[in-house]
Short mmCIF file of C-alpha atoms and ligand atoms in Angstrom, two decimals:
data_model
loop_
_atom_site.label_atom_id
_atom_site.label_comp_id
_atom_site.label_asym_id
_atom_site.label_seq_id
_atom_site.Cartn_x
_atom_site.Cartn_y
_atom_site.Cartn_z
CA UNK A 1 -35.08 -14.15 -14.62
CA UNK A 2 -31.33 -14.27 -13.94
CA UNK A 3 -30.36 -12.19 -10.89
CA UNK A 4 -27.59 -9.75 -11.86
CA UNK A 5 -26.38 -9.08 -8.31
CA UNK A 6 -25.56 -11.33 -5.43
CA UNK A 7 -25.82 -9.45 -2.17
CA UNK A 8 -22.90 -9.91 0.22
CA UNK A 9 -21.97 -8.14 3.41
CA UNK A 10 -18.46 -7.50 4.74
CA UNK A 11 -16.84 -5.36 7.40
CA UNK A 12 -14.26 -3.62 5.15
CA UNK A 13 -13.82 -3.27 1.40
CA UNK A 14 -10.52 -1.94 0.07
CA UNK A 15 -10.65 -0.68 -3.52
CA UNK A 16 -7.22 -0.59 -5.14
CA UNK A 17 -4.27 -2.87 -4.34
CA UNK A 18 -1.41 -0.41 -4.80
CA UNK A 19 0.86 0.76 -2.02
CA UNK A 20 -1.93 2.55 -0.15
CA UNK A 21 -4.41 -0.32 -0.52
CA UNK A 22 -1.90 -3.02 0.44
CA UNK A 23 -0.75 -1.04 3.50
CA UNK A 24 -4.39 -0.67 4.47
CA UNK A 25 -4.77 -4.42 4.01
CA UNK A 26 -1.88 -5.12 6.40
CA UNK A 27 -3.61 -3.09 9.11
CA UNK A 28 -7.10 -4.44 8.40
CA UNK A 29 -6.16 -8.13 8.49
CA UNK A 30 -4.63 -7.68 11.96
CA UNK A 31 -8.13 -6.86 13.21
CA UNK A 32 -10.51 -8.86 11.04
CA UNK A 33 -10.77 -11.52 8.33
CA UNK A 34 -14.02 -10.03 7.16
CA UNK A 35 -12.72 -7.95 4.25
CA UNK A 36 -12.46 -7.88 0.48
CA UNK A 37 -9.76 -6.31 -1.68
CA UNK A 38 -10.84 -5.28 -5.16
CA UNK A 39 -8.29 -4.31 -7.79
CA UNK A 40 -8.62 -3.41 -11.44
CA UNK A 41 -5.72 -4.14 -13.83
CA UNK A 42 -2.50 -5.82 -12.68
CA UNK A 43 -1.77 -6.44 -8.99
CA UNK A 44 1.86 -5.33 -9.19
CA UNK A 45 1.39 -1.74 -7.84
CA UNK A 46 2.32 1.40 -9.75
CA UNK A 47 5.52 1.78 -7.74
CA UNK A 48 6.90 -1.60 -8.76
CA UNK A 49 5.40 -1.91 -12.25
CA UNK A 50 5.82 1.53 -13.83
CA UNK A 51 6.80 4.04 -11.14
CA UNK A 52 9.54 4.34 -8.53
CA UNK A 53 11.36 1.10 -9.24
CA UNK A 54 11.69 0.81 -13.05
CA UNK A 55 12.44 4.54 -13.23
CA UNK A 56 15.25 4.16 -10.71
CA UNK A 57 16.58 1.09 -12.55
CA UNK A 58 16.80 3.14 -15.76
CA UNK A 59 18.33 6.12 -13.95
CA UNK A 60 21.01 3.95 -12.33
CA UNK A 61 21.99 2.56 -15.75
CA UNK A 62 22.29 6.11 -17.09
CA UNK A 63 24.38 7.16 -14.08
CA UNK A 64 26.70 4.18 -14.49
CA UNK A 65 27.24 4.96 -18.19
CA UNK A 66 27.64 8.67 -17.59
CA UNK A 67 30.42 8.04 -15.10
CA UNK A 68 32.72 7.41 -18.11
CA UNK A 69 33.07 11.18 -18.49
CA UNK A 70 34.84 11.36 -15.10
CA UNK A 71 37.16 8.41 -15.60
CA UNK A 72 39.97 10.33 -17.30
CA UNK A 73 40.08 12.71 -14.33
CA UNK A 74 40.69 9.68 -12.08
CA UNK A 75 43.51 8.54 -14.34
CA UNK A 76 41.49 5.77 -15.97
CA UNK A 77 41.71 5.69 -19.78
CA UNK A 78 39.79 3.95 -22.53
CA UNK A 79 36.34 5.26 -21.52
CA UNK A 80 35.72 6.53 -25.06
CA UNK A 81 35.22 2.88 -26.14
CA UNK A 82 32.26 2.34 -23.80
CA UNK A 83 28.82 2.07 -25.40
CA UNK A 84 25.35 1.80 -23.90
CA UNK A 85 23.38 -1.12 -25.33
CA UNK A 86 19.95 0.45 -24.86
CA UNK A 87 17.90 -2.73 -25.55
CA UNK A 88 20.01 -4.46 -22.87
CA UNK A 89 19.48 -1.52 -20.49
CA UNK A 90 15.71 -1.74 -21.01
CA UNK A 91 15.72 -5.53 -20.69
CA UNK A 92 17.43 -5.18 -17.28
CA UNK A 93 14.85 -2.60 -16.23
CA UNK A 94 12.05 -5.04 -17.10
CA UNK A 95 13.85 -7.96 -15.48
CA UNK A 96 14.13 -6.03 -12.19
CA UNK A 97 10.57 -4.78 -12.62
CA UNK A 98 9.31 -8.36 -12.94
CA UNK A 99 11.03 -9.25 -9.69
CA UNK A 100 9.65 -6.19 -7.89
CA UNK A 101 6.05 -6.87 -8.98
CA UNK A 102 6.20 -10.52 -7.95
CA UNK A 103 5.74 -9.67 -4.25
CA UNK A 104 2.55 -7.62 -4.48
CA UNK A 105 1.15 -9.96 -7.17
CA UNK A 106 1.37 -12.89 -4.76
CA UNK A 107 -1.05 -11.12 -2.42
CA UNK A 108 -3.93 -11.84 -4.79
CA UNK A 109 -3.28 -15.60 -4.64
CA UNK A 110 -2.78 -15.53 -0.87
CA UNK A 111 -6.11 -13.75 -0.38
CA UNK A 112 -8.01 -16.34 -2.44
CA UNK A 113 -11.72 -15.44 -2.61
CA UNK A 114 -11.14 -12.28 -0.60
CA UNK A 115 -9.33 -10.82 -3.64
CA UNK A 116 -11.52 -9.68 -6.52
CA UNK A 117 -10.04 -8.67 -9.86
CA UNK A 118 -12.23 -6.02 -11.43
CA UNK A 119 -13.14 -2.36 -11.58
CA UNK A 120 -15.29 -1.35 -8.61
CA UNK A 121 -17.84 1.40 -8.38
CA UNK A 122 -19.53 2.92 -5.35
CA UNK A 123 -23.30 2.67 -5.12
CA UNK A 124 -23.42 4.69 -1.89
CA UNK A 125 -21.32 5.16 1.26
CA UNK A 126 -21.89 1.51 2.23
CA UNK A 127 -22.19 -0.25 -1.11
CA UNK A 128 -19.77 -1.36 -3.82
CA UNK A 129 -20.51 -2.90 -7.19
CA UNK A 130 -17.94 -5.08 -8.97
CA UNK A 131 -18.12 -7.79 -11.61
CA UNK A 132 -21.89 -8.12 -11.28
CA UNK A 133 -21.73 -8.40 -7.48
CA UNK A 134 -23.15 -5.86 -5.07
CA UNK A 135 -21.32 -5.82 -1.77
CA UNK A 136 -22.55 -4.10 1.36
CA UNK A 137 -19.59 -2.82 3.39
CA UNK A 138 -19.54 -1.22 6.81
CA UNK A 139 -16.34 0.65 5.88
CA UNK A 140 -14.82 1.41 2.49
CA UNK A 141 -11.21 2.36 1.80
CA UNK A 142 -10.65 3.95 -1.59
CA UNK A 143 -7.03 3.64 -2.78
CA UNK A 144 -7.39 3.79 -6.53
CA UNK A 145 -4.15 5.62 -7.35
CA UNK A 146 -3.59 8.01 -10.24
CA UNK A 147 -2.94 7.95 -13.99
CA UNK A 148 -0.65 9.97 -16.22
CA UNK A 149 -2.37 12.98 -17.76
CA UNK A 150 -2.23 13.14 -21.55
CA UNK A 151 -4.08 16.08 -23.14
CA UNK A 152 -6.84 14.76 -25.44
CA UNK A 153 -5.55 16.38 -28.68
CA UNK A 154 -2.12 14.76 -28.17
CA UNK A 155 -3.59 11.27 -28.27
CA UNK A 156 -3.82 11.48 -32.07
CA UNK A 157 -0.04 10.95 -32.19
CA UNK A 158 -0.67 7.38 -31.05
CA UNK A 159 2.39 5.37 -30.08
CA UNK A 160 4.67 8.38 -30.48
CA UNK A 161 3.17 9.65 -27.23
CA UNK A 162 4.75 7.87 -24.30
CA UNK A 163 3.96 7.91 -20.61
CA UNK A 164 5.71 6.07 -17.81
CA UNK A 165 3.22 3.24 -18.45
CA UNK A 166 4.70 2.65 -21.91
CA UNK A 167 8.29 3.96 -21.64
CA UNK A 168 9.77 0.94 -19.86
CA UNK A 169 8.04 -1.45 -22.28
CA UNK A 170 9.97 -0.11 -25.30
CA UNK A 171 12.43 -2.58 -26.84
CA UNK A 172 14.71 0.37 -27.71
CA UNK A 173 14.67 4.13 -27.22
CA UNK A 174 14.05 6.54 -30.10
CA UNK A 175 17.06 8.64 -31.20
CA UNK A 176 15.30 11.98 -30.60
CA UNK A 177 12.82 12.44 -27.79
CA UNK A 178 11.04 15.34 -26.17
CA UNK A 179 10.03 15.19 -22.52
CA UNK A 180 7.12 17.48 -21.75
CA UNK A 181 6.84 18.27 -18.05
CA UNK A 182 10.01 18.56 -15.96
CA UNK A 183 8.55 17.97 -12.52
CA UNK A 184 10.11 15.23 -10.38
CA UNK A 185 9.29 12.39 -12.81
CA UNK A 186 10.05 14.26 -16.05
CA UNK A 187 13.30 15.87 -14.83
CA UNK A 188 14.94 12.67 -13.63
CA UNK A 189 13.85 10.60 -16.63
CA UNK A 190 14.74 13.27 -19.21
CA UNK A 191 18.27 13.45 -17.85
CA UNK A 192 18.63 9.67 -17.66
CA UNK A 193 17.40 9.15 -21.23
CA UNK A 194 19.74 11.89 -22.48
CA UNK A 195 22.67 10.36 -20.63
CA UNK A 196 21.99 7.06 -22.36
CA UNK A 197 22.70 8.80 -25.66
CA UNK A 198 19.26 9.95 -26.83
CA UNK A 199 18.97 13.52 -28.08
CA UNK A 200 16.46 14.99 -25.63
CA UNK A 201 14.60 18.30 -25.49
CA UNK A 202 12.84 19.04 -22.19
CA UNK A 203 9.82 21.34 -21.94
CA UNK A 204 8.04 22.91 -19.02
CA UNK A 205 5.76 25.91 -18.86
CA UNK A 206 7.28 26.79 -15.49
CA UNK A 207 10.91 27.67 -14.83
CA UNK A 208 10.57 25.91 -11.46
CA UNK A 209 11.65 22.34 -12.17
CA UNK A 210 11.67 19.09 -10.18
CA UNK A 211 9.33 20.51 -7.53
CA UNK A 212 11.94 23.04 -6.34
CA UNK A 213 11.17 26.69 -5.64
CA UNK A 214 14.44 28.25 -4.41
CA UNK A 215 15.85 30.40 -7.25
CA UNK A 216 19.48 29.73 -6.24
CA UNK A 217 18.98 25.97 -6.18
CA UNK A 218 16.96 26.05 -9.37
CA UNK A 219 19.76 27.89 -11.16
CA UNK A 220 22.11 24.99 -10.35
CA UNK A 221 19.57 22.38 -11.42
CA UNK A 222 18.78 24.13 -14.70
CA UNK A 223 22.48 24.41 -15.50
CA UNK A 224 23.04 20.73 -14.72
CA UNK A 225 20.05 19.55 -16.76
CA UNK A 226 21.00 21.96 -19.55
CA UNK A 227 24.27 20.13 -20.04
CA UNK A 228 22.45 16.88 -20.82
CA UNK A 229 19.36 18.09 -22.68
CA UNK A 230 18.01 21.10 -24.55
CA UNK A 231 15.94 23.00 -21.99
CA UNK A 232 12.83 24.87 -23.15
CA UNK A 233 11.25 26.33 -20.03
CA UNK A 234 8.88 29.16 -19.25
CA UNK A 235 6.27 28.50 -21.97
CA UNK A 236 3.78 25.68 -22.54
CA UNK A 237 4.75 23.04 -25.07
CA UNK A 238 2.81 22.70 -28.35
CA UNK A 239 2.75 19.48 -30.35
CA UNK A 240 2.18 19.32 -34.11
CA UNK A 241 2.35 16.59 -36.67
CA UNK A 242 5.63 16.64 -38.63
CA UNK A 243 5.31 13.95 -41.32
CA UNK A 244 5.47 10.91 -39.09
CA UNK A 245 7.34 12.71 -36.31
CA UNK A 246 6.21 15.35 -33.78
CA UNK A 247 7.24 19.00 -33.94
CA UNK A 248 7.46 20.31 -30.38
CA UNK A 249 7.29 24.05 -29.86
CA UNK A 250 7.59 26.13 -26.72
CA UNK A 251 10.30 28.37 -25.36
CA UNK A 252 13.15 28.59 -27.92
CA UNK A 253 13.49 26.69 -31.18
CA UNK A 254 11.17 23.89 -32.27
CA UNK A 255 12.39 20.32 -31.88
CA UNK A 256 11.48 17.39 -34.11
CA UNK A 257 10.93 14.34 -31.90
CA UNK A 258 10.40 10.72 -32.84
CA UNK A 259 8.47 10.33 -29.59
CA UNK A 260 7.33 12.52 -26.71
CA UNK A 261 7.31 11.42 -23.08
CA UNK A 262 4.40 13.25 -21.47
CA UNK A 263 5.11 13.84 -17.76
CA UNK A 264 2.84 16.79 -16.99
CA UNK A 265 1.37 15.21 -13.88
CA UNK A 266 -1.04 12.54 -12.75
CA UNK A 267 -4.78 12.63 -12.15
CA UNK A 268 -6.52 10.70 -9.33
CA UNK A 269 -8.39 7.63 -10.59
CA UNK A 270 -11.80 8.76 -9.35
CA UNK A 271 -13.72 9.49 -12.55
CA UNK A 272 -15.60 6.20 -12.79
CA UNK A 273 -15.75 5.44 -9.09
CA UNK A 274 -19.27 6.73 -8.48
CA UNK A 275 -18.21 9.31 -5.86
CA UNK A 276 -21.40 11.25 -6.59
CA UNK A 277 -23.28 8.45 -4.81
CA UNK A 278 -21.67 9.59 -1.53
CA UNK A 279 -23.83 12.72 -1.55
CA UNK A 280 -20.95 15.04 -0.60
CA UNK A 281 -19.70 18.08 -2.54
CA UNK A 282 -17.00 17.40 -5.14
CA UNK A 283 -14.58 20.11 -6.24
CA UNK A 284 -13.86 21.08 -9.87
CA UNK A 285 -11.46 18.15 -10.17
CA UNK A 286 -14.17 15.77 -8.90
CA UNK A 287 -12.49 15.32 -5.50
CA UNK A 288 -14.35 15.21 -2.19
CA UNK A 289 -12.83 16.92 0.85
CA UNK A 290 -10.60 14.54 2.81
CA UNK A 291 -9.23 15.13 6.31
CA UNK A 292 -5.46 14.57 5.90
CA UNK A 293 -5.19 13.43 9.53
CA UNK A 294 -7.94 10.79 9.36
CA UNK A 295 -8.25 10.20 5.58
CA UNK A 296 -12.01 10.24 6.12
CA UNK A 297 -14.46 11.78 3.68
CA UNK A 298 -16.94 14.13 5.38
CA UNK A 299 -17.78 11.98 8.43
CA UNK A 300 -18.76 9.02 6.20
CA UNK A 301 -17.43 5.47 6.74
CA UNK A 302 -15.40 6.05 3.55
CA UNK A 303 -11.67 6.79 3.46
CA UNK A 304 -9.55 8.05 0.56
CA UNK A 305 -5.82 7.24 0.62
CA UNK A 306 -2.74 7.51 -1.59
CA UNK A 307 -2.43 9.18 -4.99
CA UNK A 308 -6.20 8.95 -5.35
CA UNK A 309 -6.76 11.94 -3.07
CA UNK A 310 -4.43 14.16 -5.12
CA UNK A 311 -2.54 15.44 -2.06
CA UNK A 312 0.99 13.99 -1.84
CA UNK A 313 1.64 11.61 -4.73
CA UNK A 314 4.70 9.92 -3.26
CA UNK A 315 5.10 6.43 -2.01
CA UNK A 316 5.75 6.77 1.72
CA UNK A 317 2.80 9.15 2.00
CA UNK A 318 0.57 6.65 0.17
CA UNK A 319 1.66 3.97 2.63
CA UNK A 320 0.99 6.23 5.63
CA UNK A 321 -2.40 7.16 4.30
CA UNK A 322 -3.34 3.52 3.74
CA UNK A 323 -2.42 2.81 7.36
CA UNK A 324 -4.29 5.85 8.69
CA UNK A 325 -7.37 4.98 6.62
CA UNK A 326 -7.41 1.36 7.83
CA UNK A 327 -6.77 2.26 11.47
CA UNK A 328 -9.62 4.72 11.43
CA UNK A 329 -11.92 2.45 9.44
CA UNK A 330 -11.61 -0.08 12.24
CA UNK A 331 -11.87 2.41 15.14
CA UNK A 332 -15.05 3.48 16.92
CA UNK A 333 -14.02 7.12 16.55
CA UNK A 334 -11.50 8.24 13.94
CA UNK A 335 -8.17 9.31 15.39
CA UNK A 336 -6.19 12.32 14.15
CA UNK A 337 -2.74 11.16 12.98
CA UNK A 338 0.26 13.52 12.75
CA UNK A 339 1.79 13.64 9.30
CA UNK A 340 5.51 13.40 8.71
CA UNK A 341 7.88 16.20 7.72
CA UNK A 342 7.54 16.74 3.99
CA UNK A 343 10.29 15.06 1.96
CA UNK A 344 10.62 14.92 -1.81
CA UNK A 345 13.61 13.55 -3.71
CA UNK A 346 14.37 13.69 -7.42
CA UNK A 347 16.98 11.23 -8.65
CA UNK A 348 18.77 13.45 -11.14
CA UNK A 349 22.45 14.43 -10.92
CA UNK A 350 23.21 16.31 -8.80
CA UNK A 351 20.23 15.08 -6.82
CA UNK A 352 17.37 17.49 -6.15
CA UNK A 353 15.44 17.42 -2.90
CA UNK A 354 13.17 19.46 -0.69
CA UNK A 355 12.48 19.01 3.00
CA UNK A 356 9.84 20.67 5.19
CA UNK A 357 8.68 24.12 4.09
CA UNK A 358 9.37 25.16 0.52
CA UNK A 359 11.40 28.32 -0.09
CA UNK A 360 8.41 29.84 -1.88
CA UNK A 361 6.25 29.51 1.25
CA UNK A 362 8.65 31.17 3.71
CA UNK A 363 8.53 34.66 5.18
CA UNK A 364 11.96 36.06 4.20
CA UNK A 365 12.03 38.43 7.20
CA UNK A 366 11.50 35.61 9.68
CA UNK A 367 13.87 33.13 8.02
CA UNK A 368 17.62 32.60 8.34
CA UNK A 369 19.12 30.90 5.28
CA UNK A 370 22.37 28.95 5.43
CA UNK A 371 24.01 27.77 2.25
CA UNK A 372 26.83 25.54 1.14
CA UNK A 373 28.29 25.41 -2.33
CA UNK A 374 29.75 21.98 -3.04
CA UNK A 375 32.18 23.15 -5.75
CA UNK A 376 35.00 23.30 -3.20
CA UNK A 377 33.81 20.63 -0.75
CA UNK A 378 36.66 18.26 0.00
CA UNK A 379 35.01 14.85 -0.27
CA UNK A 380 32.94 15.93 -3.28
CA UNK A 381 36.18 16.92 -5.02
CA UNK A 382 37.78 13.53 -4.39
CA UNK A 383 34.78 11.88 -6.07
CA UNK A 384 34.62 14.37 -8.99
CA UNK A 385 31.13 15.26 -7.76
CA UNK A 386 31.89 18.79 -6.63
CA UNK A 387 28.86 20.58 -7.99
CA UNK A 388 25.71 21.75 -6.28
CA UNK A 389 24.18 23.88 -3.60
CA UNK A 390 22.27 23.13 -0.41
CA UNK A 391 20.16 25.81 1.27
CA UNK A 392 18.75 25.35 4.77
CA UNK A 393 15.97 27.54 6.17
CA UNK A 394 15.47 28.15 9.89
CA UNK A 395 13.26 30.30 12.03
CA UNK A 396 15.36 33.39 12.69
CA UNK A 397 14.08 33.76 16.25
CA UNK A 398 14.40 30.21 17.52
CA UNK A 399 16.92 28.71 15.15
CA UNK A 400 14.52 25.78 14.53
CA UNK A 401 15.03 24.17 11.14
CA UNK A 402 11.95 24.66 8.97
CA UNK A 403 12.98 23.59 5.48
CA UNK A 404 15.67 22.96 2.90
CA UNK A 405 16.06 22.73 -0.84
CA UNK A 406 19.09 21.39 -2.61
CA UNK A 407 20.60 20.29 -5.87
CA UNK A 408 23.68 18.61 -4.50
CA UNK A 409 25.72 15.40 -4.39
CA UNK A 410 24.10 12.73 -2.16
CA UNK A 411 20.99 14.90 -1.90
CA UNK A 412 18.87 11.85 -1.09
CA UNK A 413 20.91 11.23 2.06
CA UNK A 414 21.40 14.85 3.14
CA UNK A 415 17.66 15.42 2.73
CA UNK A 416 16.92 12.45 4.98
CA UNK A 417 19.20 13.76 7.73
CA UNK A 418 17.48 17.13 7.59
CA UNK A 419 14.02 15.55 7.57
CA UNK A 420 14.89 13.48 10.65
CA UNK A 421 16.13 16.63 12.40
CA UNK A 422 13.11 18.71 11.43
CA UNK A 423 10.67 16.09 12.57
CA UNK A 424 12.45 16.11 15.94
CA UNK A 425 12.00 19.91 15.99
CA UNK A 426 15.74 20.45 16.18
CA UNK A 427 17.51 23.77 15.77
CA UNK A 428 20.63 24.26 13.66
CA UNK A 429 22.58 24.45 16.91
CA UNK A 430 21.20 21.14 18.18
CA UNK A 431 22.14 19.44 14.93
CA UNK A 432 25.63 20.92 15.12
CA UNK A 433 26.01 19.32 18.54
CA UNK A 434 25.94 15.90 16.87
CA UNK A 435 28.89 14.07 15.31
CA UNK A 436 30.06 14.69 11.75
CA UNK A 437 32.77 12.37 10.42
CA UNK A 438 35.58 13.45 8.10
CA UNK A 439 35.85 13.50 5.13
CA UNK A 440 32.20 13.20 4.14
CA UNK A 441 29.60 15.13 2.14
CA UNK A 442 27.77 15.71 5.43
CA UNK A 443 30.47 18.23 6.27
CA UNK A 444 28.87 20.36 3.56
CA UNK A 445 25.58 20.08 5.41
CA UNK A 446 27.44 21.16 8.56
CA UNK A 447 28.77 24.26 6.79
CA UNK A 448 25.21 25.26 5.85
CA UNK A 449 24.04 24.64 9.44
CA UNK A 450 26.85 26.83 10.75
CA UNK A 451 25.84 29.58 8.34
CA UNK A 452 22.31 29.36 9.77
CA UNK A 453 23.51 29.30 13.39
CA UNK A 454 25.54 32.49 12.87
CA UNK A 455 22.35 34.35 12.02
CA UNK A 456 20.38 33.22 15.04
CA UNK A 457 20.84 35.19 18.24
CA UNK A 458 20.55 32.41 20.84
CA UNK A 459 22.60 29.86 18.93
CA UNK A 460 25.92 30.50 20.71
CA UNK A 461 27.76 27.38 21.83
CA UNK A 462 30.92 25.41 21.50
CA UNK A 463 30.57 24.73 17.77
CA UNK A 464 32.90 26.53 15.35
CA UNK A 465 29.94 28.43 13.90
CA UNK A 466 30.90 31.34 16.09
CA UNK A 467 34.64 31.30 15.39
CA UNK A 468 36.35 33.27 12.62
CA UNK A 469 36.82 31.33 9.40
CA UNK A 470 40.27 30.00 8.34
CA UNK A 471 38.89 29.28 4.84
CA UNK A 472 39.56 25.56 5.22
CA UNK A 473 36.41 23.77 4.00
CA UNK A 474 36.90 20.78 6.31
CA UNK A 475 36.83 23.12 9.31
CA UNK A 476 34.30 25.69 8.13
C1 FAD B 1 7.45 7.17 -13.04
C2 FAD B 1 7.14 7.34 -11.57
C3 FAD B 1 8.17 7.41 -10.67
C4 FAD B 1 7.91 7.55 -9.32
N1 FAD B 1 8.97 7.61 -8.47
C5 FAD B 1 8.73 7.76 -7.16
C6 FAD B 1 9.81 7.79 -6.25
O1 FAD B 1 10.98 7.71 -6.63
N2 FAD B 1 9.53 7.92 -4.94
C7 FAD B 1 8.25 8.02 -4.47
O2 FAD B 1 8.05 8.16 -3.26
N3 FAD B 1 7.20 7.98 -5.32
C8 FAD B 1 7.41 7.85 -6.64
N4 FAD B 1 6.35 7.77 -7.50
C9 FAD B 1 4.99 7.88 -6.96
C10 FAD B 1 4.50 6.55 -6.38
O3 FAD B 1 4.73 5.52 -7.31
C11 FAD B 1 3.02 6.67 -6.04
O4 FAD B 1 2.84 7.73 -5.14
C12 FAD B 1 2.44 5.40 -5.43
O5 FAD B 1 2.75 4.29 -6.23
C13 FAD B 1 0.92 5.54 -5.28
O6 FAD B 1 0.37 4.36 -4.73
P1 FAD B 1 -1.20 4.17 -4.66
O7 FAD B 1 -1.47 3.00 -3.79
O8 FAD B 1 -1.88 5.44 -4.29
O9 FAD B 1 -1.68 3.86 -6.15
P2 FAD B 1 -1.37 2.62 -7.12
O10 FAD B 1 -0.15 1.87 -6.77
O11 FAD B 1 -1.48 3.18 -8.50
O12 FAD B 1 -2.60 1.62 -6.85
C14 FAD B 1 -3.90 1.91 -7.25
C15 FAD B 1 -4.57 0.61 -7.70
O13 FAD B 1 -5.98 0.83 -7.76
C16 FAD B 1 -6.48 0.22 -8.96
N5 FAD B 1 -7.77 0.86 -9.30
C17 FAD B 1 -7.99 2.09 -9.81
N6 FAD B 1 -9.31 2.30 -9.96
C18 FAD B 1 -9.94 1.17 -9.51
C19 FAD B 1 -11.29 0.78 -9.40
N7 FAD B 1 -12.29 1.58 -9.76
N8 FAD B 1 -11.56 -0.45 -8.93
C20 FAD B 1 -10.56 -1.29 -8.55
N9 FAD B 1 -9.27 -0.96 -8.63
C21 FAD B 1 -8.95 0.26 -9.10
C22 FAD B 1 -5.37 0.49 -9.96
O14 FAD B 1 -5.49 -0.31 -11.11
C23 FAD B 1 -4.15 0.17 -9.09
O15 FAD B 1 -3.86 -1.20 -9.11
C24 FAD B 1 6.57 7.62 -8.86
C25 FAD B 1 5.51 7.52 -9.76
C26 FAD B 1 5.79 7.39 -11.10
C27 FAD B 1 4.64 7.27 -12.07
#
């Protein structure tokens, strides 16, 4: 009789070699060589192969091409002759993608026999099965990522249904596309594709787009997106066959699309992982309870990190969670780690971002809101980027910054500054005590901080927040 399993024993098994798994690996290999990393599919990580990086490469191409609309205002003529060569745009995306995946792919070769290519399954809290091998592990880190959700009935449209797994592989873009789901991924890609010259209709059942919740910021974002694509928000999208194309219905008129990019969210890759063998309750989505400060599942020697736990599907959180999981997997007693100030950035134009508490979660009576409108901001005007709004939320009693949402120029940078300040527990006043250069977009941030400081009783100080306005944006 041929034995189907070889029995092996290791200290740590990491399942999934994405950002969370590879960060866990970095921490594990500092402490022990007695580990295995198991990964199904390619070893390039979602971020590098089909996520953050190729999407940003496409978005940057769209931004570069779109800039032609501003050139006449700068006194530069001839922009009407510019054309986007979409196959060349996509070839560049793939070229960059290939370079980005090369790094993580090398890890497999470096690990030699400690890397296993294959789909793993749990056979208990201390047992993993892969490729006909059964491995006993003292600790297991699950970092299996997530996959794009495509409703079953939509699969019949075959290759006309795109996800971010297939979008960047296209040799060319269709002439008419629908994007269903305008969360962070859908919103930024829909705008980029439209700006490259594709006729795009964007659908979302919610009117809250790109993960934002502040009605005033959302109004700016919807107007900006509405200039590039047909927006159909507030009703779910319906897809029907239309003689070789897809008829998309929802809010407003139907749209006939050659292809539909489905960006309605991602589901943790846990279905075939054998979580039931852990003997812990699973919720309706099949997820066990995970402590976000230890990444541990119910006191077991099993840790669940990254997109796979369905909590915060963004890269720096996946990396943190991989580190937390590995640190605790190797510790005698799991340690509670603090999590960072929430930060989410959407790379549309103007950029959308949220920091700390969302507007929807705030108590309006306890919150001071400071706002800046960038339409008259000096530096933004010089760059022809004077559009957008930034709203900062602070605790009315203490002046401490608690959150911000924005759709504004340089949102990715302004959001970082605010996140750094919030994590340091700073008040609007404390931030105003720091230097702001001139002329910069950060002066817009300063205006919003001053508007907050004026509403907080103990925020008096030397800053101009408490002086009458001269209506000069650089001073206010
Ligand atoms: C289009 C797009 C754009 C994005 N843009 C941004 C952005 O701008 N900024 C940002 O912060 N985040 C962004 N993200 C999110 C970010 O990419 C993810 O949060 C991050 O990549 C998750 O990493 P991970 O390690 O959890 O999963 P992954 O990198 O997906 O790794 C999981 C690995 O586990 C493997 N696996 C799954 N099941 C098994 C199994 N049973 N056995 C063995 N291996 C298995 C998978 O094949 C995969 O290799 C974007 C995502 C997408 C899709």
